[in-house]
Amino acid sequence: VQTHPPFLRLLDALRDVVQKPSKGQSIVYWMRMGDLRISDNKALALASAQAVEDQVPLVVLHVLSPQDYIAHDRSKTRIDFVLRNLSRVKDELARLNIPLYTITHTPRKSVPTRVISVLQTLQSTRLFANFEYEVDELRRDTEVCSLAQNAGIRPTYVHDRCIIEPGVVKTKDGRTYTVYSPYQRNWISILNSNLSDYLKESPSPTSNPSTIREDHVFGPLFEVDVPVSVHGFELDPEEAANMANIWPAGTSYAKEMLSRFLYTKARATQLGAVDPLADGAEDSDKSSRVLLYDEARDRGDKDTTSRLSPYLSAGVISVRECVRQTMKLLRIQKVEAGRSSGVGRWVQELAWRDFYTNVLAYYPRVSMGRPFQERFADVKWEVNEEHLKAWKEGKTGIPIVDAAMRQINTMGWTHNRMRMIVAMFLSKDLMLDWRLGERYFMEKLIDGDLASNNGGWQWSASTGVDPAPYFRIFNPYTQSSKADPTGDFIRTFVPELKSLYGSDIHNPPAKVADKLGYPKPIVNHAEARVRAIRRYKTPGEE
Ligand code: FAD
């Protein structure tokens, strides 16, 4: 058991750093791959204020670290999304005379040395960054702290990713929650007790007070333009165009997505609002997706959720902004605790994001291939390359599983309910190791996030904090008729079945499937369920 996680070690290291460095020639903000925006960005706001106070230029630095992408199984679509957003950020910063420089660095171990040497070249004594809670990143930042101390540089890290940062929501006796419901109740009461502080908007950076000296910038040190791709993570042109079309880059687009979720176009037009969040909005709009969220969120055949996860995981929009705007639009003074309202429910989904980040910060072993519940460490998994391949390609013969996997393969995204169905199917029906699925998701998702992905997989495989009990195994056919009652979702992603309706779309009769060239189910659910319960009940045995 990890008693002093890297997160706490970094907090300790930060206490020891140089508190009063001499004034330098510039201020550096290190923009990480999870904070790709200039508005409401805590570290960037602090860095900008410091630049104004010191009357020196602010420089924004981004480090492209291909070895880290490999270590985290990052998808090509995610890296492409990072670069597209960085390029937007660069343009926005340029209007403020703030340069954004990227460096591509390998090996990953020496990123801290490289960053410190960049600061030295820029004669900067202040480094600002938002925390990253992944283990390797925490270790890297601890190393940055110790190098900074010797170099007379003061690093400042701030919490930005969550609404309530890790370590704040604790049990009465000061322990970290490992069960979601009491965490969420406490999370809501802490949030409501200090709403204005938790949701406070950080000021956008101001124009640079002076320009960076050219001799500090040009030369081999930086890539002046954001690269269009990273070696080994190139998308083919068709896929790149597809991704740019489905998931356009930029904070303004993310904000549009948020308004679209909070409002319907019809409603906005009815109100005559160009900006759907403008004053004059009434709080009784029953057609707003967020108000219908509680009852409709599990529908795969309808567009019922926000689809903001790519933007939230890359930090293109701030999570505080999402809650602020929701409350503003609906004129809500406090976040509701109950699940009966769509708004309360949606905000509670954002709390899951905080919860899993908290789990990662305090129990880093979950991200190192360990089940949170060690009693399931020895569950006997099948080794079956054919089944794994069929699952990945969406050719299992179970339509809902295939539709969801094909959506992931083409869009880099699928609904939460679909993720749960395919994850449960892999780990229980196919009895394949959940870590194989966790990895494949990271390799394909555009919103791949270690904490939420690991949390979702360990929930589905019944090995995590507060998981689905191992004996409650989703029946994929029943799930299918609930999550896709019209069958539209399956027909969209499994076109072979587009002529089927009614119950046939969920479980096509063998002869019909054969005729349509659709595979037979690779596993019998009833038998697989019995096997899974046996294996989980007696880990280590057949
Ligand atoms: P909405 O329903 O609109 O929710 C709003 C936001 O809340 C999401 O964008 C997300 O940031 C957060 N959220 C919602 N549900 C969860 C949840 N269960 N856990 C954590 N955060 C949540 N989410 C990721 O962002 N990245 C992942 O890599 C990821 N992998 C997952 C793997 C599995 C096996 C499962 C079951 C879930 C995973 N999730 C992941 C959580 C969830 O499925 C997605 O966040 C959600 O489907 C995104 O769609 P949305 O933006 O429309 O969500």
Coordinates of C-alpha atoms and ligand atoms in Angstrom, one line a residue:
V1 CA 0.0 0.0 0.0
Q2 CA 1.3 3.4 -1.0
T3 CA 1.4 5.5 2.1
H4 CA 2.9 8.7 0.7
P5 CA 1.8 9.0 -2.9
P6 CA 3.8 11.1 -5.4
F7 CA 1.1 13.8 -5.1
L8 CA 1.9 14.3 -1.4
R9 CA 5.6 14.2 -2.2
L10 CA 5.2 17.0 -4.7
L11 CA 3.3 19.1 -2.2
D12 CA 6.2 18.6 0.2
A13 CA 8.8 19.5 -2.4
L14 CA 6.9 22.7 -3.2
R15 CA 7.3 23.8 0.4
D16 CA 11.1 23.7 0.0
V17 CA 11.4 25.7 -3.2
V18 CA 13.0 29.1 -3.3
Q19 CA 10.4 31.5 -1.9
K20 CA 11.9 34.8 -3.0
P21 CA 13.8 34.4 -6.2
S22 CA 15.6 37.4 -7.7
K23 CA 13.6 39.2 -10.4
G24 CA 14.2 37.6 -13.9
Q25 CA 13.8 38.8 -17.5
S26 CA 10.7 36.8 -18.2
I27 CA 7.9 34.7 -16.6
V28 CA 7.2 31.2 -17.9
Y29 CA 3.8 29.4 -17.9
W30 CA 4.1 25.8 -18.7
M31 CA 0.9 24.9 -20.5
R32 CA 0.2 21.2 -20.1
M33 CA -1.8 19.0 -22.4
G34 CA -4.8 19.2 -20.0
D35 CA -5.1 23.0 -19.9
L36 CA -5.3 24.2 -23.5
R37 CA -7.1 27.5 -23.1
I38 CA -6.4 31.0 -22.1
S39 CA -9.6 31.9 -20.3
D40 CA -10.2 30.9 -16.7
N41 CA -6.9 29.2 -16.4
K42 CA -5.5 29.5 -12.9
A43 CA -1.7 29.1 -13.6
L44 CA -1.9 31.3 -16.7
A45 CA -3.7 34.0 -14.8
L46 CA -1.1 34.0 -12.0
A47 CA 1.8 34.0 -14.5
S48 CA 0.3 36.9 -16.3
A49 CA -0.2 38.9 -13.1
Q50 CA 3.4 38.2 -12.1
A51 CA 4.6 39.4 -15.5
V52 CA 2.6 42.6 -15.1
E53 CA 4.0 43.1 -11.6
D54 CA 7.6 42.5 -12.7
Q55 CA 7.1 44.3 -16.0
V56 CA 8.7 41.5 -17.9
P57 CA 7.2 39.4 -20.8
L58 CA 5.2 36.3 -20.2
V59 CA 6.2 33.2 -22.3
V60 CA 4.0 30.2 -22.7
L61 CA 5.8 26.9 -23.1
H62 CA 4.4 23.6 -24.2
V63 CA 6.5 20.4 -24.1
L64 CA 5.6 17.7 -26.6
S65 CA 6.9 14.5 -25.1
P66 CA 6.3 11.5 -27.4
Q67 CA 7.7 9.0 -24.8
D68 CA 5.0 10.1 -22.4
Y69 CA 2.4 9.6 -25.0
I70 CA 3.6 6.1 -25.6
A71 CA 3.8 5.4 -21.8
H72 CA 0.2 6.6 -21.4
D73 CA -1.1 4.8 -24.6
R74 CA -2.2 8.2 -25.9
S75 CA -4.3 8.0 -29.1
K76 CA -3.3 9.7 -32.3
T77 CA -6.6 11.5 -32.3
R78 CA -5.9 13.0 -28.8
I79 CA -2.4 14.2 -29.9
D80 CA -3.9 15.7 -33.1
F81 CA -6.6 17.4 -30.9
V82 CA -3.8 18.8 -28.6
L83 CA -1.9 20.2 -31.6
R84 CA -5.1 21.7 -33.2
N85 CA -6.0 23.4 -29.9
L86 CA -2.5 24.6 -29.2
S87 CA -2.4 26.3 -32.6
R88 CA -5.7 28.1 -31.6
V89 CA -4.1 29.1 -28.3
K90 CA -1.0 30.4 -30.0
D91 CA -3.1 32.7 -32.2
E92 CA -5.1 34.0 -29.3
L93 CA -1.9 34.6 -27.3
A94 CA -0.3 36.3 -30.3
R95 CA -3.0 39.0 -30.1
L96 CA -1.8 39.7 -26.6
N97 CA 1.8 39.8 -27.8
I98 CA 2.5 36.6 -25.7
P99 CA 4.6 34.0 -27.5
L100 CA 3.8 30.3 -27.3
Y101 CA 6.8 28.1 -27.9
T102 CA 6.7 24.3 -28.2
I103 CA 9.6 22.0 -27.7
T104 CA 9.6 18.3 -28.6
H105 CA 11.7 16.4 -26.1
T106 CA 13.0 12.9 -25.6
P107 CA 13.9 11.1 -23.5
R108 CA 11.0 11.8 -21.1
K109 CA 13.3 11.4 -18.0
S110 CA 15.2 14.6 -18.9
V111 CA 12.2 16.8 -19.5
P112 CA 12.7 18.5 -16.1
T113 CA 16.4 19.4 -17.0
R114 CA 15.2 20.7 -20.4
V115 CA 12.5 22.9 -18.9
I116 CA 14.9 24.4 -16.4
S117 CA 17.5 25.1 -19.1
V118 CA 14.8 26.8 -21.2
L119 CA 14.0 29.0 -18.2
Q120 CA 17.7 29.8 -17.7
T121 CA 18.0 30.7 -21.4
L122 CA 15.0 33.0 -21.0
Q123 CA 16.5 34.3 -17.8
S124 CA 13.3 33.5 -16.0
T125 CA 13.1 32.9 -12.2
R126 CA 9.4 32.1 -12.1
L127 CA 7.7 29.0 -13.5
F128 CA 3.9 28.6 -13.3
A129 CA 1.9 25.5 -14.1
N130 CA -1.3 23.6 -13.2
F131 CA -1.0 20.3 -11.4
E132 CA -1.1 17.1 -13.3
Y133 CA -2.1 14.2 -11.1
E134 CA -0.8 11.3 -13.1
V135 CA 2.1 9.5 -11.3
D136 CA 4.8 10.1 -13.8
E137 CA 3.9 13.7 -14.2
L138 CA 3.9 14.2 -10.4
R139 CA 7.4 12.6 -10.2
R140 CA 8.5 14.8 -13.1
D141 CA 7.3 17.9 -11.3
T142 CA 9.0 16.9 -8.1
E143 CA 12.2 16.6 -10.0
V144 CA 11.6 20.1 -11.5
C145 CA 11.2 21.4 -8.0
S146 CA 14.6 20.1 -6.9
L147 CA 16.4 21.3 -10.0
A148 CA 14.6 24.7 -9.7
Q149 CA 15.9 25.1 -6.2
N150 CA 19.5 24.8 -7.3
A151 CA 18.9 27.2 -10.2
G152 CA 17.2 29.9 -8.1
I153 CA 13.9 29.4 -9.8
R154 CA 10.6 29.3 -8.0
P155 CA 8.0 26.9 -9.4
T156 CA 4.4 27.5 -8.5
Y157 CA 1.8 24.8 -9.2
V158 CA -1.9 25.3 -8.8
H159 CA -5.0 23.2 -8.9
D160 CA -7.1 23.8 -11.9
R161 CA -8.4 20.5 -13.3
C162 CA -11.1 19.8 -10.7
I163 CA -13.9 21.8 -9.2
I164 CA -12.7 20.7 -5.8
E165 CA -9.1 19.7 -5.8
P166 CA -7.8 16.4 -4.5
G167 CA -7.3 16.2 -0.8
V168 CA -10.2 18.5 0.2
V169 CA -13.2 16.2 0.3
K170 CA -12.4 13.9 3.2
T171 CA -14.2 11.7 5.7
K172 CA -14.8 12.9 9.2
D173 CA -11.6 11.2 10.4
G174 CA -9.5 12.8 7.6
R175 CA -9.4 9.8 5.2
T176 CA -9.8 9.8 1.4
Y177 CA -13.2 8.5 0.3
T178 CA -13.3 5.3 -1.6
V179 CA -17.0 5.2 -2.0
Y180 CA -18.7 7.7 -4.4
S181 CA -22.0 8.5 -2.7
P182 CA -20.7 9.9 0.6
Y183 CA -17.9 11.6 -1.4
Q184 CA -20.5 13.3 -3.6
R185 CA -22.7 14.4 -0.7
N186 CA -19.7 16.0 1.0
W187 CA -18.5 17.4 -2.3
I188 CA -21.8 19.2 -2.8
S189 CA -21.9 20.5 0.7
I190 CA -18.3 21.8 0.5
L191 CA -19.0 23.3 -2.9
N192 CA -22.2 25.0 -1.7
S193 CA -20.5 26.4 1.4
N194 CA -18.0 28.3 -0.8
L195 CA -19.6 28.5 -4.2
S196 CA -18.1 31.8 -5.2
D197 CA -14.6 30.7 -4.4
Y198 CA -14.8 27.3 -6.1
L199 CA -16.4 28.6 -9.2
K200 CA -14.5 31.9 -9.4
E201 CA -13.3 32.8 -12.8
S202 CA -9.6 33.5 -13.2
P203 CA -8.9 36.6 -15.2
S204 CA -7.7 36.1 -18.8
P205 CA -4.0 37.1 -19.4
T206 CA -3.3 40.7 -20.2
S207 CA -1.2 41.9 -23.1
N208 CA 2.5 41.4 -22.5
P209 CA 4.1 44.5 -20.9
S210 CA 7.2 44.1 -23.1
T211 CA 8.4 41.9 -25.9
I212 CA 10.7 38.9 -25.4
R213 CA 14.3 39.5 -26.6
E214 CA 14.8 38.0 -30.0
D215 CA 18.1 36.5 -29.0
H216 CA 16.3 34.5 -26.3
V217 CA 13.9 33.0 -28.6
F218 CA 15.2 32.3 -32.0
G219 CA 17.7 29.6 -32.8
P220 CA 17.5 25.9 -32.1
L221 CA 15.7 26.2 -28.8
F222 CA 12.1 26.3 -29.8
E223 CA 9.8 25.3 -32.5
V224 CA 8.3 28.7 -33.4
D225 CA 5.2 27.1 -35.0
V226 CA 3.1 24.5 -33.4
P227 CA 3.9 21.3 -35.3
V228 CA 1.1 19.7 -37.3
S229 CA 1.9 16.3 -36.1
V230 CA 4.2 14.3 -33.7
H231 CA 6.3 11.5 -35.2
G232 CA 4.5 8.2 -34.6
F233 CA 1.2 9.9 -33.9
E234 CA 0.3 11.1 -37.4
L235 CA -3.3 10.7 -38.5
D236 CA -4.0 9.9 -42.1
P237 CA -5.4 12.9 -43.9
E238 CA -8.9 11.5 -44.2
E239 CA -9.1 10.7 -40.5
A240 CA -7.6 14.1 -39.6
A241 CA -10.3 15.8 -41.6
N242 CA -13.0 13.6 -40.0
M243 CA -11.8 14.5 -36.5
A244 CA -11.5 18.2 -37.2
N245 CA -15.1 18.0 -38.5
I246 CA -16.5 16.1 -35.5
W247 CA -14.4 17.8 -32.8
P248 CA -13.4 21.3 -33.9
A249 CA -10.7 22.9 -31.9
G250 CA -10.9 26.0 -29.7
T251 CA -12.5 27.3 -26.5
S252 CA -15.2 29.2 -28.4
Y253 CA -16.4 26.0 -30.0
A254 CA -16.4 24.2 -26.6
K255 CA -18.4 27.1 -25.2
E256 CA -20.8 26.7 -28.1
M257 CA -21.1 23.0 -27.3
L258 CA -21.9 23.9 -23.7
S259 CA -24.7 26.3 -24.8
R260 CA -26.0 23.8 -27.2
F261 CA -26.3 21.3 -24.2
L262 CA -27.8 23.9 -21.9
Y263 CA -30.1 25.2 -24.6
T264 CA -31.9 24.0 -27.7
K265 CA -31.5 26.0 -30.8
A266 CA -35.3 26.4 -31.0
R267 CA -35.4 27.8 -27.6
A268 CA -32.6 30.3 -28.3
T269 CA -34.3 31.4 -31.4
Q270 CA -37.6 31.7 -29.6
L271 CA -35.9 34.0 -27.1
G272 CA -34.4 35.9 -29.9
A273 CA -31.0 35.4 -28.2
V274 CA -27.9 35.5 -30.3
D275 CA -26.1 34.4 -27.2
P276 CA -28.3 31.7 -25.7
L277 CA -26.9 32.4 -22.3
A278 CA -28.0 36.0 -22.5
D279 CA -30.2 37.5 -19.8
G280 CA -33.8 37.0 -20.4
A281 CA -33.6 33.3 -20.3
E282 CA -36.3 31.6 -18.4
D283 CA -35.8 28.7 -16.1
S284 CA -38.6 26.6 -17.3
D285 CA -37.1 25.4 -20.6
K286 CA -38.1 21.8 -20.6
S287 CA -36.5 21.1 -23.9
S288 CA -33.0 21.9 -22.6
R289 CA -30.8 18.8 -22.7
V290 CA -29.5 19.5 -19.2
L291 CA -33.0 19.6 -17.8
L292 CA -33.8 16.2 -19.4
Y293 CA -30.4 14.8 -18.6
D294 CA -31.5 12.6 -15.6
E295 CA -34.1 10.7 -17.6
A296 CA -32.4 10.7 -21.0
R297 CA -28.7 10.5 -20.4
D298 CA -28.4 6.7 -21.0
R299 CA -30.0 6.9 -24.4
G300 CA -27.4 6.1 -27.1
D301 CA -29.9 6.7 -29.9
K302 CA -30.5 10.3 -28.9
D303 CA -28.1 13.2 -28.5
T304 CA -28.7 13.7 -24.8
T305 CA -25.3 14.4 -23.2
S306 CA -23.0 17.3 -23.5
R307 CA -20.2 15.6 -25.5
L308 CA -17.8 17.9 -23.7
S309 CA -15.4 15.2 -22.5
P310 CA -12.8 15.9 -25.2
Y311 CA -12.8 19.6 -24.4
L312 CA -12.8 19.0 -20.6
S313 CA -10.0 16.4 -20.7
A314 CA -7.8 18.7 -22.8
G315 CA -8.8 21.7 -20.7
V316 CA -10.2 23.5 -23.8
I317 CA -13.0 24.7 -21.5
S318 CA -12.8 25.0 -17.7
V319 CA -14.9 22.7 -15.6
R320 CA -15.8 25.7 -13.4
E321 CA -17.1 27.5 -16.5
C322 CA -19.5 24.5 -17.2
V323 CA -21.0 24.7 -13.7
R324 CA -21.1 28.6 -13.6
Q325 CA -22.9 28.8 -16.9
T326 CA -25.4 26.1 -15.9
M327 CA -26.2 27.9 -12.7
K328 CA -26.4 31.2 -14.4
L329 CA -28.7 30.1 -17.1
L330 CA -31.0 28.3 -14.8
R331 CA -30.8 30.9 -12.1
I332 CA -29.7 28.3 -9.5
Q333 CA -28.1 29.5 -6.3
K334 CA -27.0 26.2 -5.0
V335 CA -26.1 22.8 -6.5
E336 CA -28.8 20.3 -5.7
A337 CA -28.0 17.1 -3.9
G338 CA -30.8 15.0 -5.3
R339 CA -30.7 13.0 -8.4
S340 CA -34.2 14.0 -9.5
S341 CA -33.2 17.1 -11.4
G342 CA -31.2 17.0 -14.6
V343 CA -28.9 19.8 -13.5
G344 CA -28.1 18.2 -10.2
R345 CA -27.4 15.0 -12.0
W346 CA -25.1 16.6 -14.6
V347 CA -23.1 18.4 -12.0
Q348 CA -22.8 15.1 -10.1
E349 CA -21.3 13.6 -13.3
L350 CA -18.6 16.3 -13.1
A351 CA -18.2 15.2 -9.5
W352 CA -17.3 11.7 -10.8
R353 CA -14.4 13.3 -12.6
D354 CA -13.2 15.0 -9.4
F355 CA -13.7 11.7 -7.5
Y356 CA -11.6 9.6 -9.9
T357 CA -8.9 12.3 -10.0
N358 CA -8.9 12.2 -6.2
V359 CA -8.5 8.4 -6.3
L360 CA -5.6 8.6 -8.7
A361 CA -3.8 11.2 -6.5
Y362 CA -4.2 9.2 -3.3
Y363 CA -4.1 5.6 -4.7
P364 CA -1.6 5.8 -7.6
R365 CA -1.4 2.0 -7.7
V366 CA -4.7 2.0 -9.6
S367 CA -2.9 3.4 -12.6
M368 CA 0.0 1.0 -12.4
G369 CA -2.1 -2.0 -13.5
R370 CA -3.3 -2.9 -10.0
P371 CA -6.9 -3.5 -9.1
F372 CA -8.1 -1.2 -6.3
Q373 CA -9.5 -4.3 -4.7
E374 CA -6.5 -6.5 -4.3
R375 CA -8.8 -9.5 -3.6
F376 CA -9.4 -9.6 -7.4
A377 CA -5.8 -9.5 -8.4
D378 CA -5.7 -13.2 -9.2
V379 CA -9.0 -13.5 -11.1
K380 CA -8.3 -16.0 -13.9
W381 CA -8.6 -14.3 -17.3
E382 CA -9.0 -15.9 -20.7
V383 CA -6.2 -15.5 -23.3
N384 CA -8.0 -15.3 -26.6
E385 CA -6.6 -13.0 -29.3
E386 CA -9.5 -13.7 -31.7
H387 CA -12.1 -12.5 -29.1
L388 CA -10.0 -9.5 -28.3
K389 CA -9.7 -8.6 -32.0
A390 CA -13.5 -9.1 -32.6
W391 CA -14.2 -6.8 -29.6
K392 CA -11.9 -4.1 -30.8
E393 CA -13.2 -4.2 -34.4
G394 CA -16.9 -4.3 -33.3
K395 CA -17.4 -7.8 -34.8
T396 CA -18.6 -9.8 -31.7
G397 CA -22.0 -10.6 -33.1
I398 CA -23.7 -8.6 -30.3
P399 CA -25.1 -5.5 -32.1
I400 CA -24.9 -3.0 -29.2
V401 CA -21.3 -3.9 -28.4
D402 CA -20.3 -3.7 -32.0
A403 CA -22.1 -0.4 -32.5
A404 CA -20.4 1.2 -29.5
M405 CA -16.9 -0.2 -30.5
R406 CA -17.3 1.1 -34.0
Q407 CA -18.4 4.5 -32.7
I408 CA -15.2 4.6 -30.6
N409 CA -13.1 3.5 -33.7
T410 CA -14.6 6.2 -35.9
M411 CA -15.3 9.1 -33.6
G412 CA -12.9 8.5 -30.7
W413 CA -15.9 8.8 -28.4
T414 CA -19.0 7.0 -27.2
H415 CA -21.6 7.5 -24.4
N416 CA -21.0 6.6 -20.8
R417 CA -23.6 3.8 -20.9
M418 CA -22.0 2.3 -24.1
R419 CA -18.6 2.4 -22.4
M420 CA -20.0 0.5 -19.5
I421 CA -21.7 -2.1 -21.7
V422 CA -18.6 -2.8 -23.8
A423 CA -16.3 -2.8 -20.7
M424 CA -18.5 -5.2 -18.8
F425 CA -18.8 -7.4 -21.9
L426 CA -15.0 -7.6 -22.3
S427 CA -14.3 -8.3 -18.6
K428 CA -17.3 -10.5 -17.8
D429 CA -18.7 -12.1 -21.0
L430 CA -15.3 -12.6 -22.7
M431 CA -13.5 -12.9 -19.4
L432 CA -10.6 -10.9 -20.9
D433 CA -8.3 -8.9 -18.6
W434 CA -9.9 -5.4 -18.1
R435 CA -6.4 -3.8 -18.6
L436 CA -6.5 -4.8 -22.3
G437 CA -9.7 -2.8 -22.7
E438 CA -8.5 0.1 -20.6
R439 CA -5.4 0.3 -22.9
Y440 CA -7.4 0.0 -26.1
F441 CA -9.7 2.9 -25.0
M442 CA -6.7 5.1 -24.3
E443 CA -5.3 4.2 -27.7
K444 CA -8.6 5.2 -29.4
L445 CA -10.4 7.8 -27.3
I446 CA -10.1 11.5 -28.1
D447 CA -11.1 12.2 -24.5
G448 CA -8.7 9.5 -23.0
D449 CA -8.1 10.5 -19.4
L450 CA -6.2 8.2 -17.1
A451 CA -8.2 8.8 -14.0
S452 CA -11.7 8.6 -15.5
N453 CA -10.8 5.7 -17.9
N454 CA -9.2 3.7 -15.2
G455 CA -12.1 4.4 -12.8
G456 CA -14.6 3.4 -15.5
W457 CA -12.8 0.2 -16.3
Q458 CA -12.3 -0.8 -12.7
W459 CA -16.0 0.0 -12.0
S460 CA -17.1 -2.2 -14.9
A461 CA -14.7 -5.0 -14.1
S462 CA -15.8 -4.9 -10.4
T463 CA -12.2 -4.4 -9.2
G464 CA -12.3 -0.6 -8.4
V465 CA -13.4 1.8 -5.7
D466 CA -17.1 1.5 -5.4
P467 CA -17.5 -0.8 -8.4
A468 CA -20.5 -2.7 -9.9
P469 CA -20.7 -5.9 -7.7
Y470 CA -19.2 -8.8 -9.6
F471 CA -22.4 -10.8 -9.6
R472 CA -24.4 -8.0 -11.3
I473 CA -23.5 -8.6 -14.8
F474 CA -25.0 -6.6 -17.6
N475 CA -27.1 -8.6 -20.0
P476 CA -26.0 -6.9 -23.3
Y477 CA -29.4 -7.6 -25.0
T478 CA -31.4 -6.0 -22.2
Q479 CA -29.0 -3.1 -22.0
S480 CA -29.4 -2.7 -25.7
S481 CA -33.2 -2.4 -25.7
K482 CA -33.0 0.2 -22.8
A483 CA -30.1 2.3 -24.2
D484 CA -31.2 2.1 -27.8
P485 CA -35.0 1.5 -27.8
T486 CA -35.4 2.8 -31.4
G487 CA -32.4 0.8 -32.7
D488 CA -31.2 4.0 -34.4
F489 CA -27.8 3.8 -32.7
I490 CA -27.1 0.3 -33.9
R491 CA -28.4 1.0 -37.4
T492 CA -26.0 4.0 -37.6
F493 CA -22.9 2.2 -36.6
V494 CA -23.7 -1.4 -37.8
P495 CA -25.0 -0.7 -41.3
E496 CA -25.3 -4.4 -42.1
L497 CA -28.3 -4.5 -39.8
K498 CA -30.0 -1.4 -41.1
S499 CA -33.0 -3.3 -42.4
L500 CA -33.8 -4.7 -38.9
Y501 CA -36.3 -3.3 -36.4
G502 CA -38.0 -4.3 -33.2
S503 CA -36.2 -7.0 -31.1
D504 CA -34.3 -8.3 -34.1
I505 CA -32.0 -5.3 -34.1
H506 CA -30.9 -6.1 -30.6
N507 CA -30.5 -9.8 -31.1
P508 CA -30.8 -10.8 -34.8
P509 CA -32.1 -14.3 -35.5
A510 CA -29.2 -16.5 -36.7
K511 CA -30.6 -17.0 -40.2
V512 CA -31.2 -13.3 -40.7
A513 CA -27.8 -12.4 -39.4
D514 CA -26.2 -14.9 -41.7
K515 CA -28.0 -13.5 -44.7
L516 CA -26.9 -10.0 -43.8
G517 CA -23.3 -11.1 -43.4
Y518 CA -23.3 -10.3 -39.7
P519 CA -21.3 -12.6 -37.4
K520 CA -22.8 -15.0 -34.9
P521 CA -22.3 -14.0 -31.2
I522 CA -18.8 -15.1 -30.2
V523 CA -20.0 -16.0 -26.7
N524 CA -23.2 -17.2 -25.1
H525 CA -24.2 -14.6 -22.5
A526 CA -25.9 -17.0 -20.0
E527 CA -22.9 -19.4 -20.0
A528 CA -20.4 -16.6 -19.8
R529 CA -22.2 -15.0 -16.8
V530 CA -22.0 -18.3 -14.8
R531 CA -18.3 -18.5 -15.7
A532 CA -17.6 -14.9 -14.6
I533 CA -19.3 -15.3 -11.3
R534 CA -17.4 -18.5 -10.6
R535 CA -14.0 -16.9 -11.5
Y536 CA -14.7 -13.8 -9.4
K537 CA -16.0 -15.8 -6.4
T538 CA -12.8 -17.9 -6.3
P539 CA -10.0 -15.8 -7.7
G540 CA -7.0 -17.9 -8.8
E541 CA -9.3 -20.9 -9.8
E542 CA -10.7 -21.9 -13.1
Ligands
FAD1 P1 -21.8 14.1 -19.9 O1 -22.7 13.1 -19.6 O2 -22.3 15.3 -20.6 O3 -21.0 14.5 -18.6 C1 -20.3 15.7 -18.5 C2 -18.8 15.5 -18.1 O4 -18.7 14.9 -16.8 C3 -18.1 14.6 -19.0 O5 -17.6 15.3 -20.2 C4 -16.9 14.1 -18.1 O6 -15.9 15.1 -18.0 C5 -17.6 14.0 -16.8 N1 -18.1 12.6 -16.6 C6 -19.3 12.1 -16.9 N2 -19.4 10.9 -16.5 C7 -18.2 10.5 -15.9 C8 -17.7 9.4 -15.3 N3 -18.4 8.3 -15.2 N4 -16.5 9.4 -14.8 C9 -15.7 10.5 -14.9 N5 -16.1 11.7 -15.5 C10 -17.4 11.7 -15.9 N6 -14.3 10.0 -19.4 C11 -13.3 10.7 -19.9 O7 -13.4 11.9 -19.9 N7 -12.2 10.1 -20.4 C12 -12.1 8.7 -20.4 O8 -11.0 8.2 -20.8 C13 -13.2 7.9 -20.0 N8 -13.1 6.6 -20.0 C14 -14.2 5.8 -19.6 C15 -14.1 4.4 -19.6 C16 -15.1 3.7 -19.1 C17 -15.0 2.1 -19.2 C18 -16.3 4.3 -18.6 C19 -17.4 3.4 -18.1 C20 -16.4 5.7 -18.5 C21 -15.3 6.5 -19.0 N9 -15.4 7.9 -19.0 C22 -14.3 8.6 -19.4 C23 -16.5 8.6 -18.3 C24 -17.7 8.9 -19.3 O9 -18.1 7.8 -20.0 C25 -17.4 10.1 -20.2 O10 -16.8 11.2 -19.5 C26 -18.7 10.6 -20.9 O11 -19.3 9.5 -21.6 C27 -18.4 11.7 -21.8 O12 -19.5 12.1 -22.5 P2 -20.1 13.5 -22.3 O13 -19.1 14.6 -22.3 O14 -21.3 13.7 -23.2 O15 -20.6 13.4 -20.8

